[in-house]
Amino acid sequence: MDIQTEYSSIEITAAVLILILLGIIFYLNWQLAMLACIVVIAAYLYVGRTIRRGRHFRKAQFDCMAKGITQASTFALQNLPVGIVIIDEHNVICWSNSVFRDWLPSDSDKTIKLSGFIPTLRIDKYWGKSGFFHEEIDGKYYRVLYKTLVAPKSNYSDVNSDELESYMAFYFDDITDIEVEKQKAISMLPALGFIAMDNIEDLRSGLSDIEYTQLWSDMNRLIVTEIDQHDGFIRNATEDTYTFSISKAAMLHMMESKFSLLDKIRALTTSKHIPPTISMGIALTEDTVKVQGEKAKAALEIALGRGGDQVCVYHGEEVKFFGGKSSGNEKNTRVRARVVSHALHEIMLDSDRVLVMGHDREDYDSIGASVGVAAMARALKKPVHIALSSHPTAVRKLVEVLVEHPDFQGLIIDEEEAAQFVTDNTVVIVTDVHRSEMVAAPSALKKANRRVVIDHHRRGSDFIESPLLTYLEPSTSSTSELVTELIQYFPEHVEIKHIEASGLYAGIVVDTKNFVVQTGARTFEAASFLRRSGADVSLVRHLFMDSFEGMRIRSAMLASAEEIENMAFTEAPQDAKNATVIAAQTGDKLITLEGIEASFVFYVLPDGGIGVSARSQGKLNVQLIMESVGGGGHRTVAGAQIYNMSMKEARQWVTEVAVSHMTELQRETKEDLT
């Protein structure tokens, strides 16, 4: 019962009582009753008027209060420090408050839809949902909350569930001040790093004490000055290594300048005419200081493993490389080869079995080095096998010779047999590759607990996990050269059969382009040892003999080659057999042409991907180019495998990357001349 109903019942009850009293008075004295009736009627009229006036006053008062509340709500809604906008399913703005309208651009055409304010908005991504996202618009930062609204359709008086239409409400909270302070705080986060003078020991042997001291002083001055000008902290860890820390903002600035410190160090002159170089490992992550330190140390090892004269940066989840312009200098000492050989000897002795493998789509350096390692295992009388990939086309001739030879029956197995061969105490030795996804038998490698890596390629970020021993020498001509030296220092006498010696010799020949590229004194010494051990030059010549069909295809590829910025580009026919070998041979031929600094040959892989074979005369680092498209390799010889692209798309992508690197090289050359 409401108040009005309650008031009515009271009035009725009072009227009944008054009538009863008037009846009693009339019965006793009618004259007095008439007077009382007049008084009652007058009182009733007065009281009724007073009640009506009170009700009208209260109603007006409540109406005024309600109007004030509505006006206050509307004012608050229009002037909240939050922009509010309601849009329909077509992204059209149906309503917005004054705060949001002040943010809209002056161009009236852009105020019709919300996308005029947020160009990147995809309404289908948020429609029918609730949540929030962050957006930067014209230098301001907003936290945007969105919510689905349901309203009755205006064409219907009766509202059913089928007669509703949806809208989206967006609430824009300007958090520019908070975001600016947040970014300022993030920019001040520390980045940790290590610096190593990576060839100072090689320079020291040919310099006098005064020259060495002057060189060290100049390098130290440049290093300390570079970090100091970025308001960083730096200290000597040892005579030729440094530990430093600078802000994230300063590190990003150094990355934008591509670490000009490398060029400044390289510009220092010495009497040996060998430029000094440094390497840097940096961790630019949001990890703890301990984890950052571990990543920075690992980054320095990667930079040194890639040949030095470069910077490796752990930037969040990415690994970025800078520099790497100079080729690695050959080390005259064989001390490390002797140490590694003895370590490999101990690892083999402690293992029950030995499995050797190279990279997928083996070349002669890969298979030759594997054969050499297998010879060392055989000298220790260990069960040994060489795992071959499913695409050994390039080394088919040598594999056929090994399979047919009675001394090597059962030596070569496939990936499935290799996985079954591996036990908990089997050592897997990987040659000519250090990336786990590129090995000949990935399943066998993954199953093994004991791993060894022997390679001459520059180290990449995706290194084989937890190897017991790593022998990485980017300055060496080939992995076959490294294995040949290990054989010479192996504690047990290794009797090399003429086929094994020929395989190692073929590996050196193919990677040095007949002793022309990346060849040093140690290369010829290794080749001499192999010749004395029975390497058959005629067999090696037979391995590299070309077929008439291969020559015809290669000639057509040479004729169709395209020259761009002193680089040659061509592709093998889609149905070409031995496309990997033909592509490599064509690339080698193209860089012998005058004016051609690098060559890139494209071919179709058996699994449908696009292979790229890259060659360089030495000025342009094709390894960096191939790493940019997911491959890798060496400074003068590299390659990549590209998937989910057509031949045209892959060729265009690689061409753009190569032209970019060549333009950068030409610019740096001009700067050096000036």
Tab-separated table of C-alpha atoms in Angstrom, residues 263-584:
chain	number	residue	atom	x	y	z
A	263	ASP	CA	84.878	0.742	-37.138
A	264	LYS	CA	86.847	3.079	-34.867
A	265	ILE	CA	88.849	0.166	-33.445
A	266	ARG	CA	89.420	-1.327	-36.889
A	267	ALA	CA	90.717	2.028	-38.158
A	268	LEU	CA	93.710	1.864	-35.786
A	269	THR	CA	96.920	1.062	-37.657
A	270	THR	CA	99.697	-1.307	-36.676
A	271	SER	CA	103.070	-2.126	-38.148
A	272	LYS	CA	101.758	-5.621	-39.008
A	273	HIS	CA	99.037	-4.057	-41.221
A	274	ILE	CA	96.477	-6.246	-39.446
A	275	PRO	CA	93.580	-4.209	-38.049
A	276	PRO	CA	92.764	-4.733	-34.374
A	277	THR	CA	89.208	-5.870	-33.689
A	278	ILE	CA	86.890	-6.280	-30.742
A	279	SER	CA	83.784	-8.353	-30.050
A	280	MET	CA	80.861	-7.480	-27.794
A	281	GLY	CA	78.186	-9.577	-26.098
A	282	ILE	CA	75.175	-7.694	-24.756
A	283	ALA	CA	71.959	-8.611	-22.949
A	284	LEU	CA	69.137	-6.117	-23.474
A	285	THR	CA	66.364	-7.991	-21.685
A	286	GLU	CA	64.023	-7.540	-18.728
A	287	ASP	CA	65.477	-10.498	-16.843
A	288	THR	CA	67.221	-10.442	-13.492
A	289	VAL	CA	70.776	-9.134	-13.360
A	290	LYS	CA	72.057	-12.690	-12.958
A	291	VAL	CA	70.254	-13.936	-16.072
A	292	GLN	CA	71.322	-10.843	-18.020
A	293	GLY	CA	74.928	-11.508	-17.104
A	294	GLU	CA	74.673	-15.118	-18.289
A	295	LYS	CA	73.086	-14.046	-21.568
A	296	ALA	CA	75.695	-11.331	-22.131
A	297	LYS	CA	78.479	-13.870	-21.597
A	298	ALA	CA	76.803	-16.316	-23.991
A	299	ALA	CA	76.396	-13.503	-26.530
A	300	LEU	CA	80.131	-12.751	-26.374
A	301	GLU	CA	80.934	-16.423	-26.957
A	302	ILE	CA	78.639	-16.398	-29.995
A	303	ALA	CA	80.320	-13.251	-31.364
A	304	LEU	CA	83.771	-14.796	-30.914
A	305	GLY	CA	82.550	-18.089	-32.379
A	306	ARG	CA	81.413	-16.231	-35.492
A	307	GLY	CA	84.927	-14.969	-36.093
A	308	GLY	CA	85.011	-11.861	-33.941
A	309	ASP	CA	84.855	-8.199	-35.011
A	310	GLN	CA	81.140	-8.092	-34.297
A	311	VAL	CA	78.438	-7.576	-31.692
A	312	CYS	CA	75.853	-10.109	-30.565
A	313	VAL	CA	72.829	-8.685	-28.724
A	314	TYR	CA	70.121	-10.605	-26.888
A	315	HIS	CA	67.277	-8.127	-27.487
A	316	GLY	CA	64.266	-9.567	-25.705
A	317	GLU	CA	63.616	-12.925	-27.362
A	318	GLU	CA	65.621	-12.015	-30.480
A	319	VAL	CA	69.330	-12.380	-31.153
A	320	LYS	CA	70.771	-9.632	-33.346
A	321	PHE	CA	74.196	-9.353	-34.942
A	322	PHE	CA	76.152	-6.267	-35.961
A	323	GLY	CA	79.503	-5.988	-37.720
A	324	GLY	CA	81.282	-9.096	-38.935
A	325	LYS	CA	82.793	-7.169	-41.863
A	326	SER	CA	86.351	-8.434	-41.614
A	327	SER	CA	87.319	-11.979	-42.438
A	328	GLY	CA	88.797	-14.089	-39.669
A	329	ASN	CA	92.571	-14.245	-39.512
A	330	GLU	CA	94.142	-17.671	-39.702
A	331	LYS	CA	95.727	-18.735	-36.437
A	332	ASN	CA	99.278	-19.951	-36.904
A	333	THR	CA	99.357	-21.934	-33.678
A	334	ARG	CA	97.936	-25.461	-33.487
A	335	VAL	CA	97.798	-25.552	-29.706
A	336	ARG	CA	94.012	-25.595	-29.670
A	337	ALA	CA	93.889	-28.368	-32.278
A	338	ARG	CA	96.101	-30.518	-30.053
A	339	VAL	CA	94.020	-29.771	-26.936
A	340	VAL	CA	90.724	-30.497	-28.736
A	341	SER	CA	92.126	-33.712	-30.209
A	342	HIS	CA	93.060	-35.013	-26.749
A	343	ALA	CA	89.658	-33.974	-25.357
A	344	LEU	CA	87.874	-35.769	-28.214
A	345	HIS	CA	90.001	-38.840	-27.523
A	346	GLU	CA	88.858	-38.902	-23.877
A	347	ILE	CA	85.195	-38.422	-24.806
A	348	MET	CA	85.336	-41.303	-27.294
A	349	LEU	CA	87.039	-43.539	-24.730
A	350	ASP	CA	84.265	-42.822	-22.207
A	351	SER	CA	81.545	-43.605	-24.747
A	352	ASP	CA	80.212	-47.010	-25.738
A	353	ARG	CA	79.345	-45.990	-29.299
A	354	VAL	CA	80.109	-43.192	-31.738
A	355	LEU	CA	77.628	-41.725	-34.221
A	356	VAL	CA	78.868	-39.143	-36.731
A	357	MET	CA	76.703	-36.920	-38.893
A	358	GLY	CA	76.991	-33.813	-41.024
A	359	HIS	CA	74.307	-31.436	-42.199
A	360	ASP	CA	71.234	-32.199	-44.254
A	361	ARG	CA	71.909	-32.364	-48.030
A	362	GLU	CA	75.552	-33.174	-47.382
A	363	ASP	CA	78.417	-31.732	-49.395
A	364	TYR	CA	81.929	-33.170	-49.669
A	365	ASP	CA	83.227	-31.158	-46.723
A	366	SER	CA	80.480	-32.555	-44.497
A	367	ILE	CA	80.843	-36.195	-45.563
A	368	GLY	CA	84.656	-35.953	-45.719
A	369	ALA	CA	84.887	-34.640	-42.156
A	370	SER	CA	82.464	-37.347	-40.986
A	371	VAL	CA	84.614	-40.040	-42.569
A	372	GLY	CA	87.697	-38.605	-40.816
A	373	VAL	CA	86.005	-38.628	-37.402
A	374	ALA	CA	84.819	-42.200	-38.010
A	375	ALA	CA	88.468	-43.168	-38.677
A	376	MET	CA	89.435	-41.849	-35.231
A	377	ALA	CA	86.629	-43.860	-33.605
A	378	ARG	CA	87.727	-46.945	-35.504
A	379	ALA	CA	91.280	-46.461	-34.157
A	380	LEU	CA	89.810	-46.792	-30.653
A	381	LYS	CA	87.853	-49.894	-31.761
A	382	LYS	CA	84.541	-48.217	-30.990
A	383	PRO	CA	81.325	-49.165	-32.827
A	384	VAL	CA	80.831	-46.282	-35.232
A	385	HIS	CA	78.308	-45.257	-37.914
A	386	ILE	CA	77.819	-42.242	-40.163
A	387	ALA	CA	74.206	-41.015	-40.329
A	388	LEU	CA	73.256	-39.836	-43.804
A	389	SER	CA	70.322	-37.570	-44.598
A	390	SER	CA	67.574	-38.514	-47.027
A	391	HIS	CA	68.985	-36.117	-49.670
A	392	PRO	CA	72.678	-37.049	-50.159
A	393	THR	CA	72.554	-36.290	-53.890
A	394	ALA	CA	75.592	-33.998	-53.897
A	395	VAL	CA	77.884	-36.690	-52.421
A	396	ARG	CA	76.336	-39.665	-54.203
A	397	LYS	CA	79.594	-40.724	-55.877
A	398	LEU	CA	81.628	-40.868	-52.649
A	399	VAL	CA	78.785	-42.651	-50.810
A	400	GLU	CA	78.668	-45.295	-53.551
A	401	VAL	CA	82.444	-45.846	-53.254
A	402	LEU	CA	82.181	-46.211	-49.451
A	403	VAL	CA	79.218	-48.589	-49.625
A	404	GLU	CA	80.913	-50.831	-52.170
A	405	HIS	CA	84.250	-50.954	-50.295
A	406	PRO	CA	84.513	-54.095	-48.089
A	407	ASP	CA	86.173	-52.186	-45.232
A	408	PHE	CA	83.212	-49.844	-44.858
A	409	GLN	CA	80.277	-52.258	-45.003
A	410	GLY	CA	77.476	-50.982	-42.760
A	411	LEU	CA	79.306	-47.733	-41.964
A	412	ILE	CA	76.582	-45.530	-43.444
A	413	ILE	CA	73.051	-45.694	-42.005
A	414	ASP	CA	69.895	-43.623	-42.372
A	415	GLU	CA	68.144	-41.457	-39.753
A	416	GLU	CA	65.833	-44.201	-38.478
A	417	GLU	CA	68.731	-46.621	-37.942
A	418	ALA	CA	70.752	-43.819	-36.324
A	419	ALA	CA	68.015	-43.144	-33.759
A	420	GLN	CA	67.965	-46.847	-32.859
A	421	PHE	CA	71.777	-46.916	-32.626
A	422	VAL	CA	71.944	-44.103	-30.032
A	423	THR	CA	72.058	-45.122	-26.353
A	424	ASP	CA	72.538	-43.157	-23.149
A	425	ASN	CA	76.319	-43.486	-23.485
A	426	THR	CA	76.591	-42.832	-27.230
A	427	VAL	CA	78.475	-39.720	-28.312
A	428	VAL	CA	77.066	-37.959	-31.369
A	429	ILE	CA	79.700	-35.945	-33.242
A	430	VAL	CA	78.307	-33.304	-35.612
A	431	THR	CA	80.539	-31.978	-38.400
A	432	ASP	CA	80.272	-28.924	-40.672
A	433	VAL	CA	77.113	-27.652	-38.951
A	434	HIS	CA	76.123	-26.378	-35.508
A	435	ARG	CA	72.386	-25.761	-35.911
A	436	SER	CA	70.257	-28.596	-34.537
A	437	GLU	CA	67.507	-28.313	-37.163
A	438	MET	CA	70.017	-28.654	-40.024
A	439	VAL	CA	71.734	-31.919	-39.033
A	440	ALA	CA	71.355	-35.100	-41.083
A	441	ALA	CA	69.544	-37.051	-38.325
A	442	PRO	CA	67.712	-34.649	-35.955
A	443	SER	CA	65.921	-37.427	-34.062
A	444	ALA	CA	69.197	-39.173	-33.222
A	445	LEU	CA	70.780	-35.904	-32.091
A	446	LYS	CA	67.800	-35.116	-29.882
A	447	LYS	CA	67.953	-38.562	-28.279
A	448	ALA	CA	71.675	-38.308	-27.469
A	449	ASN	CA	72.934	-37.019	-24.110
A	450	ARG	CA	76.549	-36.614	-25.262
A	451	ARG	CA	77.255	-34.261	-28.179
A	452	VAL	CA	80.346	-32.824	-29.877
A	453	VAL	CA	80.388	-30.065	-32.519
A	454	ILE	CA	83.186	-29.571	-35.068
A	455	ASP	CA	82.514	-26.756	-37.537
A	456	HIS	CA	84.114	-23.897	-39.446
A	457	HIS	CA	81.016	-21.753	-39.961
A	458	ARG	CA	80.355	-18.585	-38.021
A	459	ARG	CA	78.326	-19.325	-34.968
A	460	GLY	CA	74.589	-18.653	-35.062
A	461	SER	CA	72.144	-18.104	-32.220
A	462	ASP	CA	70.449	-21.526	-32.506
A	463	PHE	CA	73.457	-23.594	-31.455
A	464	ILE	CA	73.233	-27.296	-30.633
A	465	GLU	CA	72.252	-27.543	-26.988
A	466	SER	CA	74.801	-28.461	-24.284
A	467	PRO	CA	77.693	-29.972	-26.290
A	468	LEU	CA	80.472	-31.685	-24.314
A	469	LEU	CA	83.036	-30.226	-26.717
A	470	THR	CA	82.856	-27.447	-29.290
A	471	TYR	CA	85.558	-26.885	-31.902
A	472	LEU	CA	84.500	-23.850	-33.930
A	473	GLU	CA	87.115	-22.153	-36.124
A	474	PRO	CA	85.562	-19.698	-38.636
A	475	SER	CA	88.991	-18.691	-39.938
A	476	THR	CA	89.632	-22.231	-41.209
A	477	SER	CA	88.998	-23.158	-44.833
A	478	SER	CA	86.873	-26.230	-44.115
A	479	THR	CA	85.779	-28.694	-41.467
A	480	SER	CA	87.810	-31.348	-43.283
A	481	GLU	CA	90.922	-29.286	-42.550
A	482	LEU	CA	90.021	-29.179	-38.844
A	483	VAL	CA	89.444	-32.948	-38.718
A	484	THR	CA	92.708	-33.594	-40.563
A	485	GLU	CA	94.596	-31.663	-37.864
A	486	LEU	CA	92.739	-33.525	-35.114
A	487	ILE	CA	93.806	-36.821	-36.685
A	488	GLN	CA	97.447	-35.721	-36.632
A	489	TYR	CA	97.309	-34.933	-32.888
A	490	PHE	CA	95.082	-37.866	-31.889
A	491	PRO	CA	96.816	-39.827	-29.062
A	492	GLU	CA	96.088	-43.120	-30.801
A	493	HIS	CA	97.662	-43.738	-34.192
A	494	VAL	CA	94.963	-43.360	-36.836
A	495	GLU	CA	95.511	-45.425	-39.950
A	496	ILE	CA	93.734	-43.538	-42.707
A	497	LYS	CA	92.689	-45.555	-45.723
A	498	HIS	CA	93.082	-43.951	-49.132
A	499	ILE	CA	89.290	-43.511	-49.518
A	500	GLU	CA	89.092	-41.646	-46.189
A	501	ALA	CA	92.067	-39.472	-47.120
A	502	SER	CA	90.473	-38.799	-50.508
A	503	GLY	CA	87.178	-37.837	-48.847
A	504	LEU	CA	88.919	-35.347	-46.542
A	505	TYR	CA	90.940	-33.993	-49.468
A	506	ALA	CA	87.730	-33.545	-51.499
A	507	GLY	CA	86.180	-31.640	-48.602
A	508	ILE	CA	89.096	-29.181	-48.565
A	509	VAL	CA	89.035	-28.836	-52.361
A	510	VAL	CA	85.308	-28.081	-52.550
A	511	ASP	CA	85.308	-25.462	-49.768
A	512	THR	CA	88.460	-23.702	-50.974
A	513	LYS	CA	87.395	-23.760	-54.636
A	514	ASN	CA	90.567	-25.664	-55.572
A	515	PHE	CA	92.732	-23.881	-52.965
A	516	VAL	CA	91.740	-20.359	-54.059
A	517	VAL	CA	89.300	-19.129	-51.391
A	518	GLN	CA	89.937	-18.924	-47.611
A	519	THR	CA	93.234	-20.763	-47.978
A	520	GLY	CA	96.148	-20.449	-45.568
A	521	ALA	CA	99.400	-22.204	-44.768
A	522	ARG	CA	97.623	-24.720	-42.531
A	523	THR	CA	95.294	-25.610	-45.409
A	524	PHE	CA	98.205	-26.692	-47.594
A	525	GLU	CA	99.841	-28.504	-44.671
A	526	ALA	CA	96.634	-30.494	-44.123
A	527	ALA	CA	96.411	-31.253	-47.847
A	528	SER	CA	100.051	-32.408	-47.850
A	529	PHE	CA	99.370	-34.751	-44.924
A	530	LEU	CA	96.391	-36.253	-46.768
A	531	ARG	CA	98.414	-36.748	-49.953
A	532	ARG	CA	101.084	-38.558	-47.931
A	533	SER	CA	98.306	-40.658	-46.378
A	534	GLY	CA	97.154	-41.879	-49.786
A	535	ALA	CA	94.612	-39.312	-50.996
A	536	ASP	CA	93.847	-40.227	-54.611
A	537	VAL	CA	93.742	-37.093	-56.765
A	538	SER	CA	92.245	-39.015	-59.683
A	539	LEU	CA	89.418	-40.248	-57.422
A	540	VAL	CA	88.792	-36.681	-56.249
A	541	ARG	CA	88.733	-35.530	-59.871
A	542	HIS	CA	86.210	-38.265	-60.630
A	543	LEU	CA	83.997	-37.087	-57.740
A	544	PHE	CA	83.810	-33.602	-59.250
A	545	MET	CA	83.271	-34.671	-62.848
A	546	ASP	CA	80.226	-33.078	-64.407
A	547	SER	CA	77.727	-34.809	-66.654
A	548	PHE	CA	76.872	-33.543	-70.117
A	549	GLU	CA	73.317	-32.821	-68.985
A	550	GLY	CA	74.597	-30.908	-65.957
A	551	MET	CA	76.888	-28.821	-68.149
A	552	ARG	CA	74.004	-28.023	-70.511
A	553	ILE	CA	71.754	-26.928	-67.629
A	554	ARG	CA	74.514	-24.872	-66.059
A	555	SER	CA	75.215	-23.140	-69.368
A	556	ALA	CA	71.547	-22.198	-69.668
A	557	MET	CA	71.569	-20.847	-66.117
A	558	LEU	CA	74.658	-18.752	-66.860
A	559	ALA	CA	73.032	-17.402	-70.005
A	560	SER	CA	69.886	-16.355	-68.101
A	561	ALA	CA	71.750	-14.770	-65.180
A	562	GLU	CA	70.756	-11.231	-64.215
A	563	GLU	CA	73.258	-8.638	-62.953
A	564	ILE	CA	72.120	-6.231	-60.226
A	565	GLU	CA	74.508	-3.960	-58.318
A	566	ASN	CA	77.589	-6.063	-59.178
A	567	MET	CA	75.768	-9.235	-58.129
A	568	ALA	CA	74.540	-12.095	-60.319
A	569	PHE	CA	71.182	-13.825	-59.852
A	570	THR	CA	69.906	-16.892	-61.657
A	571	GLU	CA	67.791	-19.993	-61.056
A	572	ALA	CA	67.913	-23.672	-61.953
A	573	PRO	CA	65.150	-25.319	-64.010
A	574	GLN	CA	62.415	-26.787	-61.845
A	575	ASP	CA	63.003	-30.324	-63.155
A	576	ALA	CA	66.812	-30.221	-62.863
A	577	LYS	CA	68.421	-33.284	-61.303
A	578	ASN	CA	71.168	-32.713	-58.714
A	579	ALA	CA	69.959	-29.115	-58.454
A	580	THR	CA	71.968	-28.522	-55.265
A	581	VAL	CA	75.260	-29.420	-56.951
A	582	ILE	CA	74.433	-27.563	-60.156
A	583	ALA	CA	73.456	-24.448	-58.195
A	584	ALA	CA	76.736	-24.491	-56.244
